[in-house]
Each structure stands twice: as C-alpha cells, then as structure tokens.
Amino acid sequence: MSRTTVATIHLGALRHNLDRIKRMAAPAKVMAVVKADAYGHGLERVARALDGAADAFAVAAQGDGLRLRAAGHRQRIVVLSGPDRASDIPEMQRLQLDAAIHHESQLPWLAEASPTRGPLRVWLKVDSGMHRLGFAPDRVAEIHGQLSRMPGIDPEVGLLTHFSESEEFDGSETAAQIARFNEATEGLSGPRALSNSAGVLGWPDAKGDWVRTGGLLYGLSVVSGKTGADFGFRPAMTLSTRLIAINRVARGERIGYNGTWTCPEDMCVGVAAVGYGDGYPRSAAAGTPVLVGDRRVPIIGRVSMDLVTLDLRNAPDAQVGDRVLLWGPELPVEHIAAQAGTISYDLTCGMTRRVLFVEDES
Ligand SMILES: *Cc1c(COP(=O)(O)O)cnc(C)c1O
C-alpha cells in the first residue's frame, strides 16, 4: 500500500536556526543536539545540512556517534550519556567521541583507558539539582582531579550540567542550579556547558563556553504558550497527508471508535490518511486543528491508527485528494502538542517508519 503521509524536512530552516542560535550564544560555541534521530528529523540528513556550521554534535548514545563518523563527519561529537560499559571506552577512542562522565561506575573503565589510542576527551557532569545524571556538587573537584590525572584521558576535562526547568523564565530553580554549578566548579579548569535551548533563550548568564541546543535547531519551543517562531526560529518539519474520503453524515450520527463525537447537523465528514501508526498523537483531542488547503478545520472523534476524521463544515470546497497539513510553518506543532497534552519534541520524535521523508531547501 502506498502511504500518503509525508514529513518534509526544511534544510534552509535548519541552517537558519543554527545560525540564529550561534548569534544568540556567541561567544559560546554550539553543540547541535541530534539525539533521537535528530528529534525525528533524521540524523544523517540533519548532520549533512549543518556540517561545517555546528562546532560539535551531541548525541545520547555511542551508536549515533558511529553513524555520524560513518557518514564522514569529523567535528567533535559528545555522547551525552557517556559510556555504558568498559568496552565502550576503546570504541569511543577509536571514533574520537567525547564522553560525558556522570557516575562512579564509569571511573574504573576510564582509569584503564589506553594512553596509546589517543586521549579520550571527557565532560564531567554535575548534578546541580535535576537529580538524573551527574555527580553531587561536593564530589566534583575530587572527580575532576582524578579524571585529569588518568593516563588515557585528555587532561582538559569539560564541565556540564543540565537544567530541569529553564523554560520557566520567571522561576527560581534555574538561577539556583547555575549558582550550585558555579560553586561546585569554581577554580577548576576546562570548558563549561550549561544551557539547553530554553537556557539560551531565557538565561544569558548561563552561556558558558558551549551551549547544547536541540529543540531550537528544529524550530521547536518548550516555553509555555510560545512557538519557536515567536523567538525567530523556523519549524524544520512539515507533516502532511491527503483527504481520502468525504462523506455526508446525518445529524445525530456518531463518528469513529466509540462514537465520541456526534454530528450536530447533516454535514460533510472528511477522512485523512494519517493516524497514530504514523506518529500523529492518539491523544489529540477533538477540536485539534488541521489545514485543508488554506482552511483550518477540527479533528472530530478519536484519532485511529491510520486515519483521522475531520469536520469539513468550514471547508465546503474540499475535495478527495486535497492536501491536509498536520503541522508545519502554517500550523505550529507546539499548538498540536498542547492539544495532545505533550510537548513538540515528543511529536517530532514520534514519526514512525511508515512516514515518507522528503527534503526541501526552504
Ligand atoms: C537533550 C539534551 C539537550 C538539548 O535540550 P533542548 O531542550 O532540546 O535544547 C541538552 N543537554 C542534554 C544533557 C540533553 O540531554
């Protein structure tokens, strides 16, 4: 069966966004975060579009570092979750990947790192309050000293931390995290990297020497009520499909699984070829908008695996075969995410293999 759901990746938007991040973050350098298949946009595709412009790439797992090296990228690549086992160390040295060191259990593997394979570059992760990965602030100086003396480790040890709610620009937690990080790392040598995307937008004091931006690269915002476009970024993904049926349904009839939506009058119901099997969120509530041509129309009833149903009363000229836009520059994915009770990253990361990916230069 041929599928009609298409994710168009806008390479020009990716380049514009990185450029804008670089200007906002300067003089700090930029790690382009391309974990989770570049937030669903395609790792190799995004890395190719940004090659040369990004100071470094950041990935969650070593396997993504391997993919980037296999694609010929030569810049720094930081593995944010570090090595998972002793045998990762020689592989990271071979691939020249930077390792994030966040836990006691990784230290013996590092102590064994071979000095002849080329020094492994490491970043020491400080837990400044998120309580996910990282060393407690009072351990940082000691671990930094240990790492910088290990024979297989590059003595310039970087310092990382991660914010838990930097999108809350009025909150106090990020300022507290910055203060804890600064105190824990005071007097230690090595580059600092604190900010994620929301940190770049809202916390200019936390620029450090490097920023680690994912969301903004793809034009995505996690700031409540704001889209990436509100900050001058351009969405890098358009998700679209086609109308495959238009049916006349009588007043009082119920639409879709469990009949959760009842027609208030005789009306046209459109059926578009997209569903949660493509990554469109099943949790998108009735009323979530799509664009049919230039008409904004709401989803009615439940999102099913392959299909959604649409109230076409606002699009009387709609025809079978018309393009249906699910999100993109004209319909912010942040708004769709809000309707589905989640964030934009979750939606773009959720594209399944059934979706056809194409690229354009816009
Ligand atoms: C994912 C991630 C980032 C990027 O966060 P964005 O909000 O997408 O900019 C930065 N740092 C770490 C450690 C991460 O895991």
Tab-separated table of C-alpha atoms and ligand atoms in Angstrom:
chain	number	residue	atom	x	y	z
A	1	MET	CA	0.000	0.000	0.000
A	2	SER	CA	1.371	3.409	-0.842
A	3	ARG	CA	1.219	5.853	2.024
A	4	THR	CA	0.442	9.476	1.677
A	5	THR	CA	1.818	10.774	4.973
A	6	VAL	CA	4.895	12.846	4.243
A	7	ALA	CA	7.339	14.598	6.580
A	8	THR	CA	9.102	17.353	4.674
A	9	ILE	CA	12.340	18.479	6.315
A	10	HIS	CA	13.279	22.075	5.594
A	11	LEU	CA	17.059	22.242	5.286
A	12	GLY	CA	17.044	26.027	4.969
A	13	ALA	CA	15.184	26.276	8.280
A	14	LEU	CA	17.779	24.074	9.988
A	15	ARG	CA	20.579	26.314	8.719
A	16	HIS	CA	18.735	29.489	9.665
A	17	ASN	CA	18.072	28.140	13.152
A	18	LEU	CA	21.667	27.128	13.799
A	19	ASP	CA	22.833	30.493	12.568
A	20	ARG	CA	20.437	32.252	14.924
A	21	ILE	CA	21.493	30.080	17.866
A	22	LYS	CA	25.146	30.877	17.120
A	23	ARG	CA	24.430	34.588	17.142
A	24	MET	CA	22.450	34.369	20.386
A	25	ALA	CA	25.014	32.175	22.126
A	26	ALA	CA	28.207	33.915	20.956
A	27	PRO	CA	30.944	33.843	22.070
A	28	ALA	CA	29.944	30.384	23.323
A	29	LYS	CA	30.258	27.524	20.844
A	30	VAL	CA	27.284	25.415	19.832
A	31	MET	CA	26.743	21.694	20.188
A	32	ALA	CA	23.961	20.770	17.793
A	33	VAL	CA	21.975	18.130	19.677
A	34	VAL	CA	20.988	15.424	17.193
A	35	LYS	CA	19.963	12.653	19.587
A	36	ALA	CA	16.837	10.564	18.931
A	37	ASP	CA	17.428	10.624	15.170
A	38	ALA	CA	17.704	14.427	15.322
A	39	TYR	CA	14.392	14.748	17.178
A	40	GLY	CA	12.784	12.652	14.467
A	41	HIS	CA	14.105	14.740	11.553
A	42	GLY	CA	16.749	12.159	10.522
A	43	LEU	CA	20.272	12.081	11.969
A	44	GLU	CA	22.302	11.857	8.762
A	45	ARG	CA	20.061	14.347	6.948
A	46	VAL	CA	20.341	16.972	9.667
A	47	ALA	CA	24.066	16.454	10.193
A	48	ARG	CA	24.645	16.840	6.453
A	49	ALA	CA	22.634	20.066	6.409
A	50	LEU	CA	24.611	21.509	9.323
A	51	ASP	CA	28.050	20.106	8.580
A	52	GLY	CA	30.741	22.701	8.984
A	53	ALA	CA	28.376	25.140	10.716
A	54	ALA	CA	27.986	23.240	14.007
A	55	ASP	CA	31.004	23.384	16.332
A	56	ALA	CA	30.097	19.908	17.596
A	57	PHE	CA	27.284	17.389	17.546
A	58	ALA	CA	25.772	15.906	20.685
A	59	VAL	CA	24.068	12.506	20.752
A	60	ALA	CA	22.590	10.373	23.523
A	61	ALA	CA	24.232	7.116	22.583
A	62	GLN	CA	27.505	5.940	21.158
A	63	GLY	CA	25.804	4.213	18.215
A	64	ASP	CA	24.741	7.617	16.904
A	65	GLY	CA	28.365	8.735	17.108
A	66	LEU	CA	29.278	5.743	14.953
A	67	ARG	CA	26.601	6.705	12.422
A	68	LEU	CA	27.957	10.259	12.226
A	69	ARG	CA	31.548	9.085	11.758
A	70	ALA	CA	30.388	6.574	9.124
A	71	ALA	CA	28.722	9.488	7.303
A	72	GLY	CA	32.084	11.234	7.243
A	73	HIS	CA	31.631	13.927	9.907
A	74	ARG	CA	34.847	14.968	11.546
A	75	GLN	CA	33.890	17.520	14.151
A	76	ARG	CA	33.603	16.848	17.856
A	77	ILE	CA	30.779	14.536	18.883
A	78	VAL	CA	29.734	14.440	22.526
A	79	VAL	CA	27.951	11.327	23.836
A	80	LEU	CA	25.704	12.819	26.499
A	81	SER	CA	25.014	9.585	28.395
A	82	GLY	CA	28.659	8.539	28.280
A	83	PRO	CA	29.987	5.003	28.107
A	84	ASP	CA	27.660	2.233	29.350
A	85	ARG	CA	30.298	-0.466	29.751
A	86	ALA	CA	34.084	-0.894	29.822
A	87	SER	CA	34.258	-1.982	26.189
A	88	ASP	CA	32.764	1.352	25.098
A	89	ILE	CA	35.987	3.141	26.023
A	90	PRO	CA	38.283	1.801	23.264
A	91	GLU	CA	35.427	2.260	20.790
A	92	MET	CA	34.979	5.886	21.848
A	93	GLN	CA	38.709	6.412	21.472
A	94	ARG	CA	38.685	4.812	18.027
A	95	LEU	CA	35.783	7.001	16.920
A	96	GLN	CA	37.142	10.071	18.753
A	97	LEU	CA	33.919	10.646	20.628
A	98	ASP	CA	33.779	12.868	23.722
A	99	ALA	CA	32.326	11.040	26.737
A	100	ALA	CA	30.065	12.550	29.401
A	101	ILE	CA	31.027	11.090	32.770
A	102	HIS	CA	28.152	11.093	35.201
A	103	HIS	CA	28.569	8.137	37.546
A	104	GLU	CA	31.071	6.472	39.835
A	105	SER	CA	30.728	3.185	37.936
A	106	GLN	CA	32.341	4.708	34.836
A	107	LEU	CA	35.575	5.709	36.616
A	108	PRO	CA	37.356	2.310	36.678
A	109	TRP	CA	36.762	1.921	32.913
A	110	LEU	CA	38.323	5.318	32.314
A	111	ALA	CA	41.300	4.548	34.527
A	112	GLU	CA	42.010	1.615	32.185
A	113	ALA	CA	41.795	3.717	29.002
A	114	SER	CA	44.836	3.106	26.839
A	115	PRO	CA	47.102	6.167	26.510
A	116	THR	CA	48.324	4.968	23.120
A	117	ARG	CA	44.915	5.043	21.431
A	118	GLY	CA	44.725	8.820	21.655
A	119	PRO	CA	43.417	10.605	24.706
A	120	LEU	CA	39.699	10.329	25.373
A	121	ARG	CA	38.020	13.713	25.819
A	122	VAL	CA	35.614	13.775	28.740
A	123	TRP	CA	32.992	16.076	30.210
A	124	LEU	CA	32.232	15.757	33.889
A	125	LYS	CA	28.538	16.032	34.584
A	126	VAL	CA	27.491	17.952	37.667
A	127	ASP	CA	24.105	17.263	39.244
A	128	SER	CA	23.082	20.823	40.044
A	129	GLY	CA	19.540	19.858	41.044
A	130	MET	CA	17.865	17.809	38.319
A	131	HIS	CA	18.816	14.544	40.086
A	132	ARG	CA	19.005	12.467	36.978
A	133	LEU	CA	22.628	12.086	35.835
A	134	GLY	CA	25.704	13.597	37.439
A	135	PHE	CA	27.943	13.851	40.464
A	136	ALA	CA	26.838	15.693	43.581
A	137	PRO	CA	28.417	19.172	43.775
A	138	ASP	CA	30.648	18.268	46.722
A	139	ARG	CA	32.295	15.433	44.731
A	140	VAL	CA	33.072	17.450	41.628
A	141	ALA	CA	36.519	18.846	42.460
A	142	GLU	CA	37.777	15.427	43.554
A	143	ILE	CA	36.453	13.602	40.460
A	144	HIS	CA	37.755	16.371	38.187
A	145	GLY	CA	41.215	15.886	39.709
A	146	GLN	CA	41.044	12.098	39.291
A	147	LEU	CA	39.957	12.311	35.658
A	148	SER	CA	42.563	14.877	34.670
A	149	ARG	CA	45.322	12.627	36.011
A	150	MET	CA	44.251	9.427	34.216
A	151	PRO	CA	46.798	8.489	31.533
A	152	GLY	CA	44.293	7.749	28.741
A	153	ILE	CA	42.174	10.863	29.392
A	154	ASP	CA	42.686	14.310	27.900
A	155	PRO	CA	43.631	16.494	30.901
A	156	GLU	CA	41.283	19.252	29.745
A	157	VAL	CA	38.125	17.960	31.436
A	158	GLY	CA	34.921	19.785	30.484
A	159	LEU	CA	32.147	20.578	32.958
A	160	LEU	CA	28.472	20.022	32.180
A	161	THR	CA	25.164	20.437	33.896
A	162	HIS	CA	21.547	20.212	32.762
A	163	PHE	CA	18.592	22.418	33.729
A	164	SER	CA	15.303	20.927	34.858
A	165	GLU	CA	13.003	23.868	34.091
A	166	SER	CA	14.882	26.565	32.222
A	167	GLU	CA	11.734	27.263	30.158
A	168	GLU	CA	10.250	28.823	33.328
A	169	PHE	CA	11.839	32.211	32.768
A	170	ASP	CA	10.383	33.637	35.993
A	171	GLY	CA	11.227	30.633	38.163
A	172	SER	CA	13.999	30.490	40.744
A	173	GLU	CA	15.226	26.938	40.141
A	174	THR	CA	17.468	27.686	37.154
A	175	ALA	CA	19.224	30.514	38.970
A	176	ALA	CA	19.752	28.127	41.892
A	177	GLN	CA	21.170	25.473	39.543
A	178	ILE	CA	23.546	27.995	37.961
A	179	ALA	CA	24.759	29.054	41.422
A	180	ARG	CA	25.286	25.434	42.544
A	181	PHE	CA	27.182	24.650	39.338
A	182	ASN	CA	29.394	27.724	39.638
A	183	GLU	CA	30.196	26.941	43.247
A	184	ALA	CA	30.973	23.282	42.547
A	185	THR	CA	33.277	24.103	39.624
A	186	GLU	CA	34.968	27.213	40.987
A	187	GLY	CA	38.687	27.239	40.267
A	188	LEU	CA	38.545	24.105	38.087
A	189	SER	CA	39.980	24.285	34.594
A	190	GLY	CA	38.086	23.233	31.466
A	191	PRO	CA	35.211	24.446	29.306
A	192	ARG	CA	31.720	24.864	30.811
A	193	ALA	CA	28.447	23.842	29.139
A	194	LEU	CA	25.197	24.591	30.969
A	195	SER	CA	22.406	25.698	28.645
A	196	ASN	CA	19.897	23.776	26.593
A	197	SER	CA	17.573	25.610	24.163
A	198	ALA	CA	15.458	27.292	26.828
A	199	GLY	CA	18.644	28.265	28.659
A	200	VAL	CA	19.833	30.099	25.547
A	201	LEU	CA	16.502	31.923	25.300
A	202	GLY	CA	15.992	32.807	28.923
A	203	TRP	CA	19.263	32.597	30.840
A	204	PRO	CA	22.007	34.628	29.162
A	205	ASP	CA	24.130	34.369	32.326
A	206	ALA	CA	24.448	30.656	31.684
A	207	LYS	CA	26.089	30.804	28.258
A	208	GLY	CA	29.347	29.295	29.490
A	209	ASP	CA	31.783	28.172	26.795
A	210	TRP	CA	29.357	25.878	24.977
A	211	VAL	CA	25.591	25.616	24.670
A	212	ARG	CA	23.784	22.365	23.850
A	213	THR	CA	20.754	23.125	21.726
A	214	GLY	CA	18.313	20.609	20.308
A	215	GLY	CA	14.797	21.991	20.136
A	216	LEU	CA	15.641	25.403	18.710
A	217	LEU	CA	17.641	23.804	15.948
A	218	TYR	CA	14.394	22.277	14.718
A	219	GLY	CA	12.465	25.481	15.380
A	220	LEU	CA	10.732	23.948	18.410
A	221	SER	CA	9.953	25.690	21.679
A	222	VAL	CA	9.036	24.231	25.046
A	223	VAL	CA	8.265	27.625	26.557
A	224	SER	CA	4.623	27.501	27.593
A	225	GLY	CA	2.341	29.306	25.144
A	226	LYS	CA	5.218	30.169	22.787
A	227	THR	CA	6.242	28.702	19.462
A	228	GLY	CA	9.763	28.573	18.070
A	229	ALA	CA	8.623	31.170	15.541
A	230	ASP	CA	7.838	33.574	18.406
A	231	PHE	CA	11.600	33.631	19.054
A	232	GLY	CA	12.591	33.986	15.395
A	233	PHE	CA	13.155	30.284	14.630
A	234	ARG	CA	11.660	28.353	11.726
A	235	PRO	CA	9.980	24.951	12.002
A	236	ALA	CA	12.089	22.334	10.247
A	237	MET	CA	9.307	19.782	9.713
A	238	THR	CA	6.029	19.863	7.835
A	239	LEU	CA	3.804	16.813	8.271
A	240	SER	CA	1.096	16.396	5.680
A	241	THR	CA	-1.220	13.845	4.141
A	242	ARG	CA	-4.255	13.708	1.834
A	243	LEU	CA	-8.007	13.583	2.147
A	244	ILE	CA	-9.014	10.100	1.015
A	245	ALA	CA	-12.782	10.328	1.559
A	246	ILE	CA	-15.549	12.858	2.114
A	247	ASN	CA	-18.842	11.511	3.395
A	248	ARG	CA	-22.200	13.110	4.063
A	249	VAL	CA	-23.262	12.105	7.592
A	250	ALA	CA	-26.660	12.764	9.125
A	251	ARG	CA	-27.406	14.775	12.217
A	252	GLY	CA	-27.191	12.664	15.383
A	253	GLU	CA	-24.804	10.082	13.883
A	254	ARG	CA	-21.648	9.354	15.858
A	255	ILE	CA	-18.158	9.399	14.343
A	256	GLY	CA	-15.317	6.902	14.756
A	257	TYR	CA	-14.306	4.480	17.516
A	258	ASN	CA	-16.645	4.555	20.497
A	259	GLY	CA	-18.727	7.234	18.837
A	260	THR	CA	-17.242	10.026	20.932
A	261	TRP	CA	-18.398	12.826	18.600
A	262	THR	CA	-21.978	13.363	17.432
A	263	CYS	CA	-22.888	15.318	14.300
A	264	PRO	CA	-24.896	18.396	15.338
A	265	GLU	CA	-26.395	18.646	11.846
A	266	ASP	CA	-26.223	16.917	8.461
A	267	MET	CA	-22.642	17.606	7.415
A	268	CYS	CA	-19.565	16.566	5.445
A	269	VAL	CA	-17.008	14.480	7.304
A	270	GLY	CA	-13.534	14.224	5.767
A	271	VAL	CA	-11.186	11.307	6.283
A	272	ALA	CA	-7.426	11.977	6.130
A	273	ALA	CA	-4.775	9.277	5.796
A	274	VAL	CA	-2.812	9.766	8.994
A	275	GLY	CA	-3.071	8.224	12.443
A	276	TYR	CA	-1.110	7.142	15.461
A	277	GLY	CA	0.507	4.468	13.282
A	278	ASP	CA	2.371	7.340	11.640
A	279	GLY	CA	3.110	9.137	14.890
A	280	TYR	CA	0.184	11.548	14.899
A	281	PRO	CA	-0.782	11.564	18.604
A	282	ARG	CA	-3.791	9.452	19.565
A	283	SER	CA	-4.234	11.812	22.498
A	284	ALA	CA	-5.026	14.756	20.161
A	285	ALA	CA	-8.429	15.882	21.370
A	286	ALA	CA	-11.447	16.577	19.186
A	287	GLY	CA	-11.020	20.177	18.084
A	288	THR	CA	-7.309	19.833	17.276
A	289	PRO	CA	-6.878	21.793	14.021
A	290	VAL	CA	-5.545	20.675	10.649
A	291	LEU	CA	-5.355	22.693	7.433
A	292	VAL	CA	-7.245	21.507	4.371
A	293	GLY	CA	-5.924	23.798	1.664
A	294	ASP	CA	-5.958	27.121	3.481
A	295	ARG	CA	-8.969	26.214	5.655
A	296	ARG	CA	-8.499	25.399	9.313
A	297	VAL	CA	-10.749	22.508	10.288
A	298	PRO	CA	-11.020	20.465	13.502
A	299	ILE	CA	-10.466	16.780	14.061
A	300	ILE	CA	-13.634	15.067	15.305
A	301	GLY	CA	-13.857	11.730	17.113
A	302	ARG	CA	-10.858	9.594	18.013
A	303	VAL	CA	-7.571	9.526	16.159
A	304	SER	CA	-7.226	5.950	14.907
A	305	MET	CA	-4.178	4.032	13.706
A	306	ASP	CA	-4.360	5.011	10.047
A	307	LEU	CA	-6.989	7.724	9.846
A	308	VAL	CA	-8.421	10.860	11.345
A	309	THR	CA	-11.917	12.266	10.753
A	310	LEU	CA	-12.491	15.963	10.095
A	311	ASP	CA	-15.383	18.359	10.397
A	312	LEU	CA	-15.461	19.882	6.899
A	313	ARG	CA	-18.188	22.446	7.528
A	314	ASN	CA	-15.551	25.178	7.304
A	315	ALA	CA	-14.125	23.788	4.046
A	316	PRO	CA	-17.101	23.383	1.710
A	317	ASP	CA	-14.887	23.206	-1.382
A	318	ALA	CA	-12.688	20.392	-0.054
A	319	GLN	CA	-12.177	17.509	-2.452
A	320	VAL	CA	-10.865	13.990	-2.148
A	321	GLY	CA	-7.120	14.182	-2.846
A	322	ASP	CA	-6.630	17.584	-1.206
A	323	ARG	CA	-3.531	18.064	0.872
A	324	VAL	CA	-4.057	18.041	4.636
A	325	LEU	CA	-1.398	19.730	6.748
A	326	LEU	CA	-0.978	18.326	10.254
A	327	TRP	CA	1.780	20.689	11.381
A	328	GLY	CA	4.421	22.931	9.863
A	329	PRO	CA	5.195	26.630	9.438
A	330	GLU	CA	1.496	27.447	8.886
A	331	LEU	CA	0.279	25.359	11.846
A	332	PRO	CA	2.725	25.260	14.773
A	333	VAL	CA	3.461	21.801	16.132
A	334	GLU	CA	3.578	23.395	19.597
A	335	HIS	CA	-0.181	24.039	19.319
A	336	ILE	CA	-0.870	20.454	18.275
A	337	ALA	CA	1.289	19.187	21.134
A	338	ALA	CA	-0.656	21.321	23.614
A	339	GLN	CA	-3.920	19.778	22.333
A	340	ALA	CA	-2.400	16.336	22.813
A	341	GLY	CA	-1.148	17.050	26.337
A	342	THR	CA	2.521	16.828	25.440
A	343	ILE	CA	5.444	18.872	24.053
A	344	SER	CA	6.514	19.431	20.466
A	345	TYR	CA	9.670	17.287	20.848
A	346	ASP	CA	7.511	14.269	21.661
A	347	LEU	CA	5.575	14.659	18.404
A	348	THR	CA	8.527	15.099	16.031
A	349	CYS	CA	10.415	12.263	17.761
A	350	GLY	CA	7.411	10.004	17.274
A	351	MET	CA	7.416	9.746	13.472
A	352	THR	CA	7.248	6.068	12.523
A	353	ARG	CA	8.871	4.231	9.647
A	354	ARG	CA	5.671	4.403	7.664
A	355	VAL	CA	6.123	8.134	7.108
A	356	LEU	CA	7.855	9.110	3.870
A	357	PHE	CA	10.627	11.659	4.487
A	358	VAL	CA	11.494	14.210	1.832
A	359	GLU	CA	13.700	17.298	1.960
A	360	ASP	CA	13.427	20.772	0.575
A	361	GLU	CA	15.679	23.815	0.671
A	362	SER	CA	13.165	26.142	2.349
B	1	LIG	C1	18.515	16.740	25.112
B	1	LIG	C2	19.559	17.479	25.839
B	1	LIG	C3	19.855	18.795	25.498
B	1	LIG	C4	19.073	19.581	24.464
B	1	LIG	O1	17.886	20.077	25.025
B	1	LIG	P1	16.947	21.048	24.143
B	1	LIG	O2	15.862	21.474	25.051
B	1	LIG	O3	16.426	20.209	23.034
B	1	LIG	O4	17.805	22.143	23.656
B	1	LIG	C5	20.912	19.393	26.149
B	1	LIG	N1	21.622	18.738	27.090
B	1	LIG	C6	21.345	17.480	27.460
B	1	LIG	C7	22.154	16.824	28.509
B	1	LIG	C8	20.298	16.803	26.853
B	1	LIG	O5	20.017	15.560	27.233
